[in-house]
PDB file of C-alpha atoms in Angstrom:
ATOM      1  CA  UNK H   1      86.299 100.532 112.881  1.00 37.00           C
ATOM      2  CA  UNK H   2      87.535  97.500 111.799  1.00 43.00           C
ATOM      3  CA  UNK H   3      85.930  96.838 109.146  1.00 42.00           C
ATOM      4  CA  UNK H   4      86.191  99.368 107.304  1.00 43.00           C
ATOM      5  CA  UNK H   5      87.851  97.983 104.112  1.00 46.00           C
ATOM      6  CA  UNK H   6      87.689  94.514 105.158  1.00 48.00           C
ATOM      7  CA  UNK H   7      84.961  92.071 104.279  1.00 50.00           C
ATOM      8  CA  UNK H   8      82.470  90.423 106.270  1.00 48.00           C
ATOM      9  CA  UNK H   9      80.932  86.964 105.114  1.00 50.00           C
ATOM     10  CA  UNK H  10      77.676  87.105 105.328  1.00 48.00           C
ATOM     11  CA  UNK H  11      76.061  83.503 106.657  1.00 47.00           C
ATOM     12  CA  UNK H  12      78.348  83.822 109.830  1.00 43.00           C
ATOM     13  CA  UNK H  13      77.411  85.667 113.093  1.00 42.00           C
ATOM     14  CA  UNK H  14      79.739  87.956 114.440  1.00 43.00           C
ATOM     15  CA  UNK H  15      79.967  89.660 117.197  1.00 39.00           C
ATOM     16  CA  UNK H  16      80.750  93.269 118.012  1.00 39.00           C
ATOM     17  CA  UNK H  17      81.787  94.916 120.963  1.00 39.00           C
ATOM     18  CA  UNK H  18      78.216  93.865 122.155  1.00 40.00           C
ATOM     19  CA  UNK H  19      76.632  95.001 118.810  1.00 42.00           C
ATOM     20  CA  UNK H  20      74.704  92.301 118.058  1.00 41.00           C
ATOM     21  CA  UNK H  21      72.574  90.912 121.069  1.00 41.00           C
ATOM     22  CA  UNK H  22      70.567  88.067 118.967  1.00 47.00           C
ATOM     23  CA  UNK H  23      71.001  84.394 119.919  1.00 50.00           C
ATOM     24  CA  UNK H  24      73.601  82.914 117.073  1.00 50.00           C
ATOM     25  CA  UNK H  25      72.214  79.555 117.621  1.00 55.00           C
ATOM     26  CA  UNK H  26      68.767  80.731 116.062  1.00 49.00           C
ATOM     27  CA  UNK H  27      71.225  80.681 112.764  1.00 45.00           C
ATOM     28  CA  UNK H  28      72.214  77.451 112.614  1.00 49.00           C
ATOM     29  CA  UNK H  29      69.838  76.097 110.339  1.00 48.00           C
ATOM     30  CA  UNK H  30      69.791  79.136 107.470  1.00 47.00           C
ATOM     31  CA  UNK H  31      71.713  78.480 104.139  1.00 50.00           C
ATOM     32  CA  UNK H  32      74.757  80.449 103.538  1.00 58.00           C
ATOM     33  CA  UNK H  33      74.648  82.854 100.397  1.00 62.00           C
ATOM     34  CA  UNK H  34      77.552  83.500  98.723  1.00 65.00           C
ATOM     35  CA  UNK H  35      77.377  87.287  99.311  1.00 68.00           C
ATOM     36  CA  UNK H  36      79.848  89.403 101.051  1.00 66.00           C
ATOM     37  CA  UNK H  37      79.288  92.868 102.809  1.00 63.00           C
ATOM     38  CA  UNK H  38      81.682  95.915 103.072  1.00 60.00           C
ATOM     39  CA  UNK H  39      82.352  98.600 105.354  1.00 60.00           C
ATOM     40  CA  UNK H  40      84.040 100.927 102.829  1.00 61.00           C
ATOM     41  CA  UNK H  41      84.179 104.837 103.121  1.00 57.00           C
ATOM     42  CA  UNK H  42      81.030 106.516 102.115  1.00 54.00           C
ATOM     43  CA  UNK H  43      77.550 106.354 102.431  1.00 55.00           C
ATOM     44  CA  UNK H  44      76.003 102.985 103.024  1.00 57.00           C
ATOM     45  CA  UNK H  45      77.356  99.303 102.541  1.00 65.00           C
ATOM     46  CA  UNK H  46      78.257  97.647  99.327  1.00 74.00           C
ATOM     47  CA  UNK H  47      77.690  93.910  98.905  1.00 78.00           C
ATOM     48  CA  UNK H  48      79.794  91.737  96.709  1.00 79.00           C
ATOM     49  CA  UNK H  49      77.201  88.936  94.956  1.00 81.00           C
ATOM     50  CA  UNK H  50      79.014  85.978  93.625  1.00 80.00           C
ATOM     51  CA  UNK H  51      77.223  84.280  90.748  1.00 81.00           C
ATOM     52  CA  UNK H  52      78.006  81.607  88.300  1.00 79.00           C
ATOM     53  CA  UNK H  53      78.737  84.570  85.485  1.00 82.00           C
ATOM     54  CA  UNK H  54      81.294  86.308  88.210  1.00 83.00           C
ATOM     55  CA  UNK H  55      81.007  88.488  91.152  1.00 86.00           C
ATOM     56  CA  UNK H  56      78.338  91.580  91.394  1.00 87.00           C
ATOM     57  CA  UNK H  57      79.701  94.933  93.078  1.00 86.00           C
ATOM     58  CA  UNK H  58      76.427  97.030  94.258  1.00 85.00           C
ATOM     59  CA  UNK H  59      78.671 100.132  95.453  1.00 82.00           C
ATOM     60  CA  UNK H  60      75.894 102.085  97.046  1.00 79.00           C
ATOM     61  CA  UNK H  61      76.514 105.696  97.420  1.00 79.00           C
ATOM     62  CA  UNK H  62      80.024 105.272  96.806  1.00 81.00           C
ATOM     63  CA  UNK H  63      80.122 105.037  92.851  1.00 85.00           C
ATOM     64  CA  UNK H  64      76.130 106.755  92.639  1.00 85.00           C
ATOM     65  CA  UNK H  65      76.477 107.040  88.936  1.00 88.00           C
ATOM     66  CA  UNK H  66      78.964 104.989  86.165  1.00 90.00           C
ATOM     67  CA  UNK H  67      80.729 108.094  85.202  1.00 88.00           C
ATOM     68  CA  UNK H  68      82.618 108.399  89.057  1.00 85.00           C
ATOM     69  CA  UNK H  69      84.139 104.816  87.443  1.00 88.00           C
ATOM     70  CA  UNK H  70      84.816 104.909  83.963  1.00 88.00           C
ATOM     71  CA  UNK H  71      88.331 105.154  84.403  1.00 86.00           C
ATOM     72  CA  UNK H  72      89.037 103.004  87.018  1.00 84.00           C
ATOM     73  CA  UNK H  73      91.189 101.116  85.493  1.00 82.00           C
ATOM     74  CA  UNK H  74      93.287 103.905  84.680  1.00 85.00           C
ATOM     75  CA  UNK H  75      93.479 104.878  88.657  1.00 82.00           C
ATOM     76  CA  UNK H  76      91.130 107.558  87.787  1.00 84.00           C
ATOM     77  CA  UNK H  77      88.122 108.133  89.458  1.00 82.00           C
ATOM     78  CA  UNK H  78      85.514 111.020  90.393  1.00 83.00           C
ATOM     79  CA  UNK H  79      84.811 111.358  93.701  1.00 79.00           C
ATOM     80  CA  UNK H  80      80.916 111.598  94.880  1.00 75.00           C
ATOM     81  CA  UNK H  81      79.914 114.525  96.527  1.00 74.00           C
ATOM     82  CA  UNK H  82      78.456 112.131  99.473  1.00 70.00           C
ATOM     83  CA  UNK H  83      82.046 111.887 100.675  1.00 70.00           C
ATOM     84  CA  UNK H  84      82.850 113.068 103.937  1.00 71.00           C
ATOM     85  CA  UNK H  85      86.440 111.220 104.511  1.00 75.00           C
ATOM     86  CA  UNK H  86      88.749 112.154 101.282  1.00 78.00           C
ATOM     87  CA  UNK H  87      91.419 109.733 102.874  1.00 80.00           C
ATOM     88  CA  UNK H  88      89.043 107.118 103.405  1.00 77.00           C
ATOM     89  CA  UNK H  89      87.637 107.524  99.939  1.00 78.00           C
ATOM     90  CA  UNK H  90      90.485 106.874  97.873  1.00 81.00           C
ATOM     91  CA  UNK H  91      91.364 104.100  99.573  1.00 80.00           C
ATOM     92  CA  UNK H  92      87.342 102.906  99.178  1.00 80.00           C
ATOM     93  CA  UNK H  93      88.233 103.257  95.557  1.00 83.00           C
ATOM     94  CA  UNK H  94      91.799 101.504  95.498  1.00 84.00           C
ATOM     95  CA  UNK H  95      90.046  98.513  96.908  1.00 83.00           C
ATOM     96  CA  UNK H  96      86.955  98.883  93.588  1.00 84.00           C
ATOM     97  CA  UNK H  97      90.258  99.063  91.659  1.00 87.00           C
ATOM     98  CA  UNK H  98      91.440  95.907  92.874  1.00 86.00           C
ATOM     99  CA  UNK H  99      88.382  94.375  92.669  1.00 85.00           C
ATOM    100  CA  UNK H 100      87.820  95.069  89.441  1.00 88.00           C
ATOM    101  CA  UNK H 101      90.638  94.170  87.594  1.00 89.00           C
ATOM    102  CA  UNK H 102      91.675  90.978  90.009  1.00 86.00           C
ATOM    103  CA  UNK H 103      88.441  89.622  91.243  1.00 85.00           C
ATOM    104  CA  UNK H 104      87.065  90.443  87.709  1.00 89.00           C
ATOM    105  CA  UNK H 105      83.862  92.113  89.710  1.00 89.00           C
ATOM    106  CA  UNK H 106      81.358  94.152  87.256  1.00 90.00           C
ATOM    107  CA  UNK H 107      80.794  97.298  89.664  1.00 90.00           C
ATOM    108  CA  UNK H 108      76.774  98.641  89.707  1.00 90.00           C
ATOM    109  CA  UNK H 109      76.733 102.213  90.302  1.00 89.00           C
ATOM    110  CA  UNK H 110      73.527 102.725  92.667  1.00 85.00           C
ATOM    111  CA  UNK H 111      71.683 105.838  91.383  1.00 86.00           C
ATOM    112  CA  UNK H 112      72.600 105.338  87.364  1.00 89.00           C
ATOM    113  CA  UNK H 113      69.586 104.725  85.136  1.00 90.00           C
ATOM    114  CA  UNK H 114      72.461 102.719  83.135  1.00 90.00           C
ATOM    115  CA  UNK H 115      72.256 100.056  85.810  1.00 88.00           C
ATOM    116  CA  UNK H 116      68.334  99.825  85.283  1.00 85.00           C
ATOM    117  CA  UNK H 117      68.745  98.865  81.562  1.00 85.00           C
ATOM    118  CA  UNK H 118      68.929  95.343  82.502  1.00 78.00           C
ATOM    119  CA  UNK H 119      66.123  93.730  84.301  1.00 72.00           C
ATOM    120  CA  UNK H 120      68.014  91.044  86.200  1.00 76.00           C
ATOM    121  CA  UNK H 121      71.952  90.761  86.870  1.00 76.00           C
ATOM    122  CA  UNK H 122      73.734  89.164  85.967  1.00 71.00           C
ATOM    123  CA  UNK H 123      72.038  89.043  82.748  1.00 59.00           C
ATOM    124  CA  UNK H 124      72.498  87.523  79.343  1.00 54.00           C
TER     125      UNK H 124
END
């Protein structure tokens, strides 16, 4: 699986080993959004938004509730019982890590009632 930990733009079509049997030229006229989606370990994809306040990290199953993150920055991290690759995982996390504290990415945990105290992100 290549891309596992790497990111793929979204706004481009790419193709597969035959997985994607659309015609790319039906594309050409959509605007490109400046989001990114990840093939990390764990269940379901994360998307990276980028917006004028800084980039967005929806982390899906991976970080389902704050506390798995809180601290991250200290290399410290619980791992969610949806994990079925412990390898995979950490290295799912050392890349939330990096995006955190290079990227300066706020990190939404998916299943948090936290993240739901806001209406809209990023917010004000």
């Amino acid at each position: 699986m290549n891309y596992k930990i790497y990111p793929l733009k979204v706004g481009s079509f790419q193709y597969y080993r035959g997985a994607f049997n659309s015609d790319p030229e039906q594309y050409k006229e959509m605007e490109e959004f400046p989001i990114m989606i990840f093939l990390l370990e764990g269940n379901g994809r994360k998307i990276l938004v980028d917006t004028a306040q800084g980039p967005y990290f929806i982390a899906s199953d991976a970080v389902p509730v704050y506390d798995c993150i809180e601290r991250l920055a200290e290399g410290e991290y619980a791992v969610s019982t949806l994990c079925a690759d412990l390898e995979a995982y950490y290295q799912t996390f050392e890349r939330l890590k990096y995006l955190q504290e290079k990227e300066g990415a706020v990190i939404l945990a998916s299943h948090d009632f936290r993240t739901l105290r806001q209406v809209c992100y990023p917010g004000e």
